[in-house]
Short mmCIF file of C-alpha atoms in Angstrom, two decimals:
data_model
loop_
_atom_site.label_atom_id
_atom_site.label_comp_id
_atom_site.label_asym_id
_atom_site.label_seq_id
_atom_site.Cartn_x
_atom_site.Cartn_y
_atom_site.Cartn_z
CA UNK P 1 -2.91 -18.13 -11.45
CA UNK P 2 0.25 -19.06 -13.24
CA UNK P 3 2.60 -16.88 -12.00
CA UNK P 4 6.52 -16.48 -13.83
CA UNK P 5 9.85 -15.12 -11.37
CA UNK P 6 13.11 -14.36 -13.47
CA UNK P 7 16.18 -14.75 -10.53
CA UNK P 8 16.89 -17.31 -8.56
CA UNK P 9 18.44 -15.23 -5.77
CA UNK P 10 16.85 -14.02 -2.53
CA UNK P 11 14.68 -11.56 -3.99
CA UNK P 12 12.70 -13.97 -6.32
CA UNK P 13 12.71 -16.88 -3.43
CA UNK P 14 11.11 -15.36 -1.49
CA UNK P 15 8.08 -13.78 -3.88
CA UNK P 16 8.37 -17.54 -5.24
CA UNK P 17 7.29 -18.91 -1.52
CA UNK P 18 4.71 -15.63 -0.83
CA UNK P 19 3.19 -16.66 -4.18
CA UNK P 20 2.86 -20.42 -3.85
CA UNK P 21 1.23 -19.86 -0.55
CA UNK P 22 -1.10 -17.42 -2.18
CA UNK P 23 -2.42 -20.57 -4.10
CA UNK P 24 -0.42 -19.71 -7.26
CA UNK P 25 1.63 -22.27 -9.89
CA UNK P 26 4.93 -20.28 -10.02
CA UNK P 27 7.84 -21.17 -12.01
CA UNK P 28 11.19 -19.69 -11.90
CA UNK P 29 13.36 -18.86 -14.32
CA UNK P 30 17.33 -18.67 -14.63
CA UNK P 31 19.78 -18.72 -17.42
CA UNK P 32 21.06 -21.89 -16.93
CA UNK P 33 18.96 -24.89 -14.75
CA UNK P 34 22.32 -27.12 -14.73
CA UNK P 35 24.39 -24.20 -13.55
CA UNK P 36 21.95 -23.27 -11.19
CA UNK P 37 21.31 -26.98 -9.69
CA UNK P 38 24.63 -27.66 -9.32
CA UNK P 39 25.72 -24.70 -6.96
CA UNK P 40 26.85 -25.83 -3.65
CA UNK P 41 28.05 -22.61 -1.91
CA UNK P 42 26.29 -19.23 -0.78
CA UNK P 43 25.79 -16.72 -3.32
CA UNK P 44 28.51 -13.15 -2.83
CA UNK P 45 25.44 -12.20 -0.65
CA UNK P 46 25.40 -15.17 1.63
CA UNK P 47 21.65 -16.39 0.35
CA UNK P 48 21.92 -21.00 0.36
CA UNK P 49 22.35 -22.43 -3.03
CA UNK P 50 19.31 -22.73 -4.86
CA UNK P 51 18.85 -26.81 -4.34
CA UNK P 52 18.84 -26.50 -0.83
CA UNK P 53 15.70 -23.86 -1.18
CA UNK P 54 13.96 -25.99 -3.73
CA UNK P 55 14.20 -29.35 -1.41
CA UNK P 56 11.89 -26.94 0.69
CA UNK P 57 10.20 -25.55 -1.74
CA UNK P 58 8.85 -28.22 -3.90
CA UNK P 59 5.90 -26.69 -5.86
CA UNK P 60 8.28 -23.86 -7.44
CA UNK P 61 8.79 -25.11 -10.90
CA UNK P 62 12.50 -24.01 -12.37
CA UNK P 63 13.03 -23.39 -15.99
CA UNK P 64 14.68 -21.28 -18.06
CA UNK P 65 13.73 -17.65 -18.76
CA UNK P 66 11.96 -18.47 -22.20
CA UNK P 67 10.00 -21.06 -19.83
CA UNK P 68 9.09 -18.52 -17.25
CA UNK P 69 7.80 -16.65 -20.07
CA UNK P 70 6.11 -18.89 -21.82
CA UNK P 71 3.99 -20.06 -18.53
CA UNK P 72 3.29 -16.80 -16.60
CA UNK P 73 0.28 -14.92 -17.11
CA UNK P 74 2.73 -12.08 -14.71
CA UNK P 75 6.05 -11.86 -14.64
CA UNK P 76 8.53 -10.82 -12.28
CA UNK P 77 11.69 -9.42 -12.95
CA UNK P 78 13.70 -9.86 -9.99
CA UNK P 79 16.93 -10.41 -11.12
CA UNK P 80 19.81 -8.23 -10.61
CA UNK P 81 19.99 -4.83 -12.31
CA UNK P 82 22.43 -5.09 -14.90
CA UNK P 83 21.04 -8.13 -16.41
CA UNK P 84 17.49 -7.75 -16.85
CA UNK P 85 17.41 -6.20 -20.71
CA UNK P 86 19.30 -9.44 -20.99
CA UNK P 87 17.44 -11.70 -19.38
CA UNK P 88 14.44 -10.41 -21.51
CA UNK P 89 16.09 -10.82 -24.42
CA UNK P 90 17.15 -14.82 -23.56
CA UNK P 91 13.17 -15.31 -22.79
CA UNK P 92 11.94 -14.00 -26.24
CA UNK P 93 10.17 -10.90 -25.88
CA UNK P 94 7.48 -12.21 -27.95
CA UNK P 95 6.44 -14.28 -25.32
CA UNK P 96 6.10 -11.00 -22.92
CA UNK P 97 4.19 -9.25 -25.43
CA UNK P 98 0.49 -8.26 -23.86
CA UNK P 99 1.25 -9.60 -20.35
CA UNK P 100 2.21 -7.62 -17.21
CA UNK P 101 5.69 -7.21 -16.65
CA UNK P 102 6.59 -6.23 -12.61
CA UNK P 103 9.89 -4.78 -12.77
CA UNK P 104 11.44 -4.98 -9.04
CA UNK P 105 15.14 -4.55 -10.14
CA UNK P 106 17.33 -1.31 -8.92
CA UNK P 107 19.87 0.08 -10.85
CA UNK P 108 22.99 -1.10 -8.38
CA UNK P 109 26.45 0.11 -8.73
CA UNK P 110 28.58 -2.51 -6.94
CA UNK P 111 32.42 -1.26 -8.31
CA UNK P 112 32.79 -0.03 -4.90
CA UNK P 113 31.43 -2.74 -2.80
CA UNK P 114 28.71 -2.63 -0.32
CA UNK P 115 26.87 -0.25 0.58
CA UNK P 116 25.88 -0.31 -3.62
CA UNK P 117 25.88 3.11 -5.64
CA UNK P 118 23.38 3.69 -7.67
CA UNK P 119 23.67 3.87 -11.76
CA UNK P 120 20.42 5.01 -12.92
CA UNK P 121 20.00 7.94 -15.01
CA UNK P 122 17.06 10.12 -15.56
CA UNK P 123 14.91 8.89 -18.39
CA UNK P 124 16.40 5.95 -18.59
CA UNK P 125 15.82 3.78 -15.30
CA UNK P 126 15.37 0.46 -15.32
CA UNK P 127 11.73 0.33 -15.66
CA UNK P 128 12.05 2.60 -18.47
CA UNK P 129 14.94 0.84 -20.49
CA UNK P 130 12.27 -2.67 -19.43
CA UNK P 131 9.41 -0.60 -21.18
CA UNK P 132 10.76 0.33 -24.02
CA UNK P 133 12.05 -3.14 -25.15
CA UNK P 134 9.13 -4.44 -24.26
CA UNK P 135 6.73 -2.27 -26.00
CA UNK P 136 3.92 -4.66 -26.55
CA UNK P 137 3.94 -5.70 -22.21
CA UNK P 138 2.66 -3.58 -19.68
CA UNK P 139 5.45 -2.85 -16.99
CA UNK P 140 5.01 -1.59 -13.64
CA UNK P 141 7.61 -0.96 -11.37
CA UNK P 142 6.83 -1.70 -8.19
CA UNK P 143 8.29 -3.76 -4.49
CA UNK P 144 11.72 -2.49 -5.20
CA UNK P 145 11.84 0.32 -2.90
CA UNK P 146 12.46 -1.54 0.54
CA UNK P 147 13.80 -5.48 1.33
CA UNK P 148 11.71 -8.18 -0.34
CA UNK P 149 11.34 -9.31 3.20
CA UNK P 150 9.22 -6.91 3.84
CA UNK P 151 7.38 -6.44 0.72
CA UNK P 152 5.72 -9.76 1.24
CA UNK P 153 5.17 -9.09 4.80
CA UNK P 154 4.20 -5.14 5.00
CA UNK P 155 3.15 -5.16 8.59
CA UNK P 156 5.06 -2.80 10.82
CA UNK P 157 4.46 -2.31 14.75
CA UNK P 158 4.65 1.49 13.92
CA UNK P 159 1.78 2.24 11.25
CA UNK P 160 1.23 0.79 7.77
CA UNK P 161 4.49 1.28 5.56
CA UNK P 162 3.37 3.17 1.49
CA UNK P 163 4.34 1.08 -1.62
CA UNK P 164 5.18 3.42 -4.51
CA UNK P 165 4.48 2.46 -7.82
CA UNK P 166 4.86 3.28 -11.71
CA UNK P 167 3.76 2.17 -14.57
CA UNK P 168 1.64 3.35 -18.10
CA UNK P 169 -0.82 1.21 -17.92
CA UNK P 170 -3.82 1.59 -15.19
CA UNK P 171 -5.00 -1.70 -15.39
CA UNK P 172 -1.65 -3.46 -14.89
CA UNK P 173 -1.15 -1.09 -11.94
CA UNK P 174 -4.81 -2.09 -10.37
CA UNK P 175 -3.72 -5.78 -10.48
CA UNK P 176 -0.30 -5.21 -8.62
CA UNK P 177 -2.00 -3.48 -6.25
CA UNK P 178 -4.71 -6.38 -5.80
CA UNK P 179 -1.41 -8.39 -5.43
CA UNK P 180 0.14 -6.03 -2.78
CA UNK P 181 -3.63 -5.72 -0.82
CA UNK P 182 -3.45 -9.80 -0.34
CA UNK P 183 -0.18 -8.62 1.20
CA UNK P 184 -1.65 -6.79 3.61
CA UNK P 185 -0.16 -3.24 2.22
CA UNK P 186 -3.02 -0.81 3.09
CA UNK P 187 -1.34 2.15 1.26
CA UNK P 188 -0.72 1.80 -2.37
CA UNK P 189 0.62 5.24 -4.32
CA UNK P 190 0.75 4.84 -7.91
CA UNK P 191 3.50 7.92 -8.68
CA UNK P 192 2.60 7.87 -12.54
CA UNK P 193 3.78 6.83 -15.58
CA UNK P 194 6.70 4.33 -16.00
CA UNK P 195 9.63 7.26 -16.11
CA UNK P 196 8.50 7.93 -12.24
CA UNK P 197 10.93 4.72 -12.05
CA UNK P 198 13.71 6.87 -11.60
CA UNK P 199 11.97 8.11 -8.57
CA UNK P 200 11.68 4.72 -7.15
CA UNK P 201 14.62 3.62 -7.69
CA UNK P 202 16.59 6.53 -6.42
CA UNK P 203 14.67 5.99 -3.43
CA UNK P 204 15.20 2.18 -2.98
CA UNK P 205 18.81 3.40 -2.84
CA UNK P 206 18.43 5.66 -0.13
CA UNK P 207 16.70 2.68 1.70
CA UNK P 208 19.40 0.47 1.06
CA UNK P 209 22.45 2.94 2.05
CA UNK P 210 20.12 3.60 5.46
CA UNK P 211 20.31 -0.33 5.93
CA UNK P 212 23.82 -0.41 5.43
CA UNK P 213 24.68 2.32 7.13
CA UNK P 214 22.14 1.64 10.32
CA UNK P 215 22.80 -2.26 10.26
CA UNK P 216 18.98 -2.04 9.70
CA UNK P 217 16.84 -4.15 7.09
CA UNK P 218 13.36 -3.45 8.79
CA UNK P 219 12.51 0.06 8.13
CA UNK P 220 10.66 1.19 5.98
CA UNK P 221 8.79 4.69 4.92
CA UNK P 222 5.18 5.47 5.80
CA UNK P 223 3.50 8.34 4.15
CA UNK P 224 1.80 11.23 6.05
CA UNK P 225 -0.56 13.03 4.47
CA UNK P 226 -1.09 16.15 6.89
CA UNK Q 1 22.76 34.48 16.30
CA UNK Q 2 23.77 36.12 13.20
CA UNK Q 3 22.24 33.71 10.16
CA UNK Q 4 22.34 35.02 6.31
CA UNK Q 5 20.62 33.15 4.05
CA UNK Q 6 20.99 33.34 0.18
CA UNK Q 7 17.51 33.95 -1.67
CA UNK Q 8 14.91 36.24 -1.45
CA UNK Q 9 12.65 33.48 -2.92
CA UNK Q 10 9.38 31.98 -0.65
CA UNK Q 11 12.31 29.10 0.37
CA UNK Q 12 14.26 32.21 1.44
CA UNK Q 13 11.61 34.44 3.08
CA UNK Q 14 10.29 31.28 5.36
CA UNK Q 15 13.45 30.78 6.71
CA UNK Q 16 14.27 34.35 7.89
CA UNK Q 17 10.57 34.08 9.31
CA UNK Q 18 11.47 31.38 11.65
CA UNK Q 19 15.15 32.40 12.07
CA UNK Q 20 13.75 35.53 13.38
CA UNK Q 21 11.08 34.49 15.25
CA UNK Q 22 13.74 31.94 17.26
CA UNK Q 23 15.10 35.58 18.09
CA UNK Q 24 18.49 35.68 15.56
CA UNK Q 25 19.75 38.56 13.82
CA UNK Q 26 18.90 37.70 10.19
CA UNK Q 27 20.09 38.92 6.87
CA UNK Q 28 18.89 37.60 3.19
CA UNK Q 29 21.11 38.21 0.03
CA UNK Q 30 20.30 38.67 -3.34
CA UNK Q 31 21.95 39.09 -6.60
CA UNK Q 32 21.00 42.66 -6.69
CA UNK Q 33 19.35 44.66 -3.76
CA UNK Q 34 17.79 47.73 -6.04
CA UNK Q 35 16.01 45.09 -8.76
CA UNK Q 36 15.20 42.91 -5.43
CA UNK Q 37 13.22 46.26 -3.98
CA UNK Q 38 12.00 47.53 -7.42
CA UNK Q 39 9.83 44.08 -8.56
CA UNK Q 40 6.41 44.49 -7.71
CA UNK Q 41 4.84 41.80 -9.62
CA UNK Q 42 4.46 38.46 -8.22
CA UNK Q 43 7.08 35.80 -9.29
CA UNK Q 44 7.03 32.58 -11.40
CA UNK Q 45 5.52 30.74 -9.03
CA UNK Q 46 3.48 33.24 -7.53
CA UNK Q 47 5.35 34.88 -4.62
CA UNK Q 48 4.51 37.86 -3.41
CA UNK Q 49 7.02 41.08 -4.70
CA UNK Q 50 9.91 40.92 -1.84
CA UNK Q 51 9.30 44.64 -0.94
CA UNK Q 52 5.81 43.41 0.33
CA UNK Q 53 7.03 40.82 2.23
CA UNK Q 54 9.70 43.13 3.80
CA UNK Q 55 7.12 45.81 4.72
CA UNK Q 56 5.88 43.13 7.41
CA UNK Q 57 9.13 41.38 8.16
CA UNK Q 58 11.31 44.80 9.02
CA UNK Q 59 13.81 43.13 11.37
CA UNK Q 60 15.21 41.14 7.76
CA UNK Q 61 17.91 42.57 6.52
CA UNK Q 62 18.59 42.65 2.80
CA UNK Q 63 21.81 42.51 1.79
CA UNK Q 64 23.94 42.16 -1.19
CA UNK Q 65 25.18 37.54 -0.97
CA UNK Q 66 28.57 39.32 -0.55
CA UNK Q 67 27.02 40.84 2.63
CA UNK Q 68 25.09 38.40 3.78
CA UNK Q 69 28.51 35.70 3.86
CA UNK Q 70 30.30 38.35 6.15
CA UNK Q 71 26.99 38.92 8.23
CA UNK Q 72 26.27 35.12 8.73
CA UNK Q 73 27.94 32.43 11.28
CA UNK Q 74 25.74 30.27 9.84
CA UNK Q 75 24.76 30.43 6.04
CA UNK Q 76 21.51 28.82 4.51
CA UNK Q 77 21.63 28.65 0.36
CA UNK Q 78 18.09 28.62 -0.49
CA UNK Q 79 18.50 30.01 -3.99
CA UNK Q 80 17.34 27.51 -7.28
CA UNK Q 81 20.08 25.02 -7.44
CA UNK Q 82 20.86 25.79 -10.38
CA UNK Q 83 22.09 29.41 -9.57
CA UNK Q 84 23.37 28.70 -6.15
CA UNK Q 85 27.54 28.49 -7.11
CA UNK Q 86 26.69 31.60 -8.96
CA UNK Q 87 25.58 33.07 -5.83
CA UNK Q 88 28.55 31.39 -3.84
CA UNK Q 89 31.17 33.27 -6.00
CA UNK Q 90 29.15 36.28 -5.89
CA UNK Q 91 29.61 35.59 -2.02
CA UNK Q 92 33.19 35.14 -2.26
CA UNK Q 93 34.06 31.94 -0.79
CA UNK Q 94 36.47 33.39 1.45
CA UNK Q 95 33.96 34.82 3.33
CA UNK Q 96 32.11 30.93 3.85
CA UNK Q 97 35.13 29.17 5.46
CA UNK Q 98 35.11 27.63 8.41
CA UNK Q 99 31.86 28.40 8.66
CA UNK Q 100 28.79 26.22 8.61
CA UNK Q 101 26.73 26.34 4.76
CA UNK Q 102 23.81 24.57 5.17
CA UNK Q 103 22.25 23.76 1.67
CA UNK Q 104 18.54 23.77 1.22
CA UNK Q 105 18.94 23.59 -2.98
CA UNK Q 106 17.38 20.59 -5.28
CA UNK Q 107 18.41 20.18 -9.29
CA UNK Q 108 15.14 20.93 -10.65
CA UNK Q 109 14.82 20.71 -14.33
CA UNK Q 110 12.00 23.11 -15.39
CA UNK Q 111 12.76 23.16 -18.82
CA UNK Q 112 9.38 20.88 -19.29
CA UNK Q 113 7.53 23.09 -17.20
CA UNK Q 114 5.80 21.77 -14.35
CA UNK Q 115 6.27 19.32 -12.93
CA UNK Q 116 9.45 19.28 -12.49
CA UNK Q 117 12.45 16.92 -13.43
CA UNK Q 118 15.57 16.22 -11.92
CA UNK Q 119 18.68 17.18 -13.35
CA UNK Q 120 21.02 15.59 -10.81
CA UNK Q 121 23.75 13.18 -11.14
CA UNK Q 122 25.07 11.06 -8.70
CA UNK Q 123 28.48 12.12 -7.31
CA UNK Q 124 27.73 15.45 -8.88
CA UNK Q 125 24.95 16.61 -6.44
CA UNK Q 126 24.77 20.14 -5.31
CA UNK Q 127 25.01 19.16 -1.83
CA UNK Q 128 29.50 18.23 -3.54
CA UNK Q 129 29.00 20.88 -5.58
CA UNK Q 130 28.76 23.67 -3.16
CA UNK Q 131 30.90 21.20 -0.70
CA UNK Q 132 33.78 21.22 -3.37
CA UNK Q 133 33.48 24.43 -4.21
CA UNK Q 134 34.01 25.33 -0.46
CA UNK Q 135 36.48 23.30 0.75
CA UNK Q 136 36.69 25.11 3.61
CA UNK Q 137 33.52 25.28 4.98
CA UNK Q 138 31.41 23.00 6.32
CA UNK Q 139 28.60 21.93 4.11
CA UNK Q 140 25.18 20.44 5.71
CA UNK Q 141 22.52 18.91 3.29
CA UNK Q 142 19.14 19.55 4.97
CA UNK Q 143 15.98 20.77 5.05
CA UNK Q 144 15.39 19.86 0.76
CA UNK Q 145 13.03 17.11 0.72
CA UNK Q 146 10.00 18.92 1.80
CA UNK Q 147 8.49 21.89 1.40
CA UNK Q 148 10.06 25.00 3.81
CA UNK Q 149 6.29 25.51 5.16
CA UNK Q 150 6.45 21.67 6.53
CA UNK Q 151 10.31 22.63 7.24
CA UNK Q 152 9.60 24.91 9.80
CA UNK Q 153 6.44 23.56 11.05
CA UNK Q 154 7.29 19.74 10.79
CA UNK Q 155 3.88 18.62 13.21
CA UNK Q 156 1.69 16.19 11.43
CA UNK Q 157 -1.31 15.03 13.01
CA UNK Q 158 -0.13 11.90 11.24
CA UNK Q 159 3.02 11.56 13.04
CA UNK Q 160 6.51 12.67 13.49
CA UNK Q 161 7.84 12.69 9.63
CA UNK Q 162 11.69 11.81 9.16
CA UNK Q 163 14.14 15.12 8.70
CA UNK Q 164 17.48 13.11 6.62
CA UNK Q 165 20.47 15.42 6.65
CA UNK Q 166 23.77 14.56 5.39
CA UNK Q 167 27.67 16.15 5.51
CA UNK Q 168 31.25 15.59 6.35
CA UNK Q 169 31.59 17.73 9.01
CA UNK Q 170 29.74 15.89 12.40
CA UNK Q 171 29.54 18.99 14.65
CA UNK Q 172 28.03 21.17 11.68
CA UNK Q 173 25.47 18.17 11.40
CA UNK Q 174 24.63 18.74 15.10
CA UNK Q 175 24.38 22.17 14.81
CA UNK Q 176 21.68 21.66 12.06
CA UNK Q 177 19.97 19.13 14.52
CA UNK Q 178 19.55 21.57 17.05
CA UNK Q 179 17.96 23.80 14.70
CA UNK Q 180 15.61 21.92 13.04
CA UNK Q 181 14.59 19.98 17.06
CA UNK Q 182 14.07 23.98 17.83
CA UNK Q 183 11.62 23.82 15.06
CA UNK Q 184 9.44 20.48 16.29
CA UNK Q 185 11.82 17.81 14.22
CA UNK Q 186 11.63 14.96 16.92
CA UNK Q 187 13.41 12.33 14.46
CA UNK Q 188 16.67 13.80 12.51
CA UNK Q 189 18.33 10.87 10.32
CA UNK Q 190 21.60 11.71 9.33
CA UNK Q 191 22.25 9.31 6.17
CA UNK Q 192 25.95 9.95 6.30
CA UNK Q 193 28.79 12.14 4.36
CA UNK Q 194 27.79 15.01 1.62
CA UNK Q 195 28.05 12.24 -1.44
CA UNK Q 196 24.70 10.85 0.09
CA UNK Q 197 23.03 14.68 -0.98
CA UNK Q 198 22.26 12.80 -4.15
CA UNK Q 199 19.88 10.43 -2.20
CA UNK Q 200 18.21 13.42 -0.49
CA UNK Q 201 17.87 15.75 -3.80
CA UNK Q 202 16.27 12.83 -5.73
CA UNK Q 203 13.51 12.13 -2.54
CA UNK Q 204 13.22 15.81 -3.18
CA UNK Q 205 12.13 15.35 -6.43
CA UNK Q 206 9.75 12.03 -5.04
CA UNK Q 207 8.00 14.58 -2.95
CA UNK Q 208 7.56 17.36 -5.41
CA UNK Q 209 6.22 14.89 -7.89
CA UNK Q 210 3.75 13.50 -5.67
CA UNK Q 211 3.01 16.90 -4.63
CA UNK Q 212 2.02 18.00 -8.21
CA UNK Q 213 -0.07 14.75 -8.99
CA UNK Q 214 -2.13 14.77 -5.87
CA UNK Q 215 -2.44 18.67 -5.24
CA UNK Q 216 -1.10 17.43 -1.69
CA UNK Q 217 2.07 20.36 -0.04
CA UNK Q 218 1.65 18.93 3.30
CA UNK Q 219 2.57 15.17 3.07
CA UNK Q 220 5.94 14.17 4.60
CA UNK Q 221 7.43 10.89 4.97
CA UNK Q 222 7.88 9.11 8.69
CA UNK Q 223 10.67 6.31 8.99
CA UNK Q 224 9.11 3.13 10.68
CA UNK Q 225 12.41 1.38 12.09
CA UNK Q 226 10.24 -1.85 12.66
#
């Protein structure tokens, strides 16, 4: 399957690598290839400039986002927060229209530093503000409630973590889930419609401030049921 | 012990159950003791007429939230969040400080009916709410992100589900830990000071959600460190 990343950062590495070792052609996309090709320093989070990862790497096309958009049958958006709408916007949403959009972004506030805040708002998260300029795609929100790290690698030595996920459309939501099952996540909750996004993302802060705060970025949430 | 809790509600009447049972003194405060004893219809939600529920619970007291804030070394506000400074001025916040406040509220916006939304905002919680509006007393956020029958009977056959708590105050958050490991809570998280409330109100809202959608009131959530 041709499969289309938007962010070059840690996040969309490493769904770029899980991907391509599913058997996948994945290209990733990034507002500028020169820019991005010519960084020779860590990112402000410490994650190797991009060059070094694609020397390693070597099936994972780079474009730019009208590229990405163009190729993928799915798209990830993975980059940060605050520059999604606008990374939609550089790709053409014309070329989105019809295809499945998974949204993984959180709604970071970083004014303060680390550990982020969180800027969503009800009824309009990030997966909601996605949806509605994207009328004609189906988005689900979905792996941005724990580290990437462990979204591609689910297993846990203390019972099988849930993924949470939103979106309008059922069929789009089947096919991340067929995604996530090739995972190995055994417990896929589909919360609802795409304004359950606040939900997730609220939550994927609380994970986040726990990491922070606990100097801990393997935890994650399993769901009891009685 | 003497513990006074604020809300004659189901949240309420759970909590003086187990207070009681644990062998403390008990008092619950309303807005108004004679309408309190006069309902004898069931409420919105479907709970019972209080004067029923007192009938079988005769060591409560009932008590005006005035009362109950004098009565109390320890005060739980289990009232609808959006009511619950109402209820603290009613108190008169003189009679909270120093004192340990734990707050069991969540922002619910039921103005769409059921399910319902979330009408929090972040650094405006009612975890700082209450906090702010009693400086001098020590405000614990705990015991909101599940139901108050799981609360007090946290055993899953599952697994031992997560309790989060937050506050400023560190000894009030270990008096709220020895509570809740009195009730069965084997693993108490506490995410850090009273701004994190807005964290644990929005998973609030994560499990009421999924709680409506599935017809499930006894799921829980259990933190997998690795």
């Amino acid at each position: 399957m041709k499969l289309g990343i938007f962010g070059t950062g840690i996040v969309g590495r490493l769904l770029a690598e899980k991907l391509v070792a599913d058997g996948n052609e994945v290209m990733i996309g990034t507002r500028n290839i020169q820019n991005t090709l010519a960084k020779n320093e860590p990112d402000i989070i410490g994650t190797p400039p991009y060059i070094q990862w694609q020397e390693k790497n070597t099936k994972v096309k780079l474009g730019t986002f009208a590229d990405v958009a163009k190729f993928g049958e799915i798209i990830f958006i993975s980059t940060f927060g605050d520059v999604a709408i606008n990374a939609i916007d550089m790709a053409g949403t014309e070329h989105l229209a019809g295809k499945i959009v998974i949204d993984t972004t959180n709604p970071l506030d970083l004014s303060n530093g680390i550990p982020p805040g969180f800027s969503g708002t009800v009824g309009n998260s990030l997966g909601e503000q996605i949806q509605r300029h994207l009328p004609q795609a189906k988005v689900v929100k979905a792996f941005n409630t724990l580290s990437m790290h462990i979204v591609v690698n689910p297993q846990r030595e203390e019972g099988d973590p849930v993924l949470l996920i939103a979106g309008n459309d059922q069929g789009a939501k089947r096919s991340v889930g067929e995604i996530a099952k090739g995972w190995g996540w055994k417990d896929i909750v589909d919360l609802g419609g795409i304004s359950e996004s606040f939900f997730l993302e609220s939550f994927a802060l609380l994970w986040i401030r726990y990491a922070f705060k606990n100097n801990s970025w393997t935890h994650a949430f399993k769901l009891l049921r009685k």
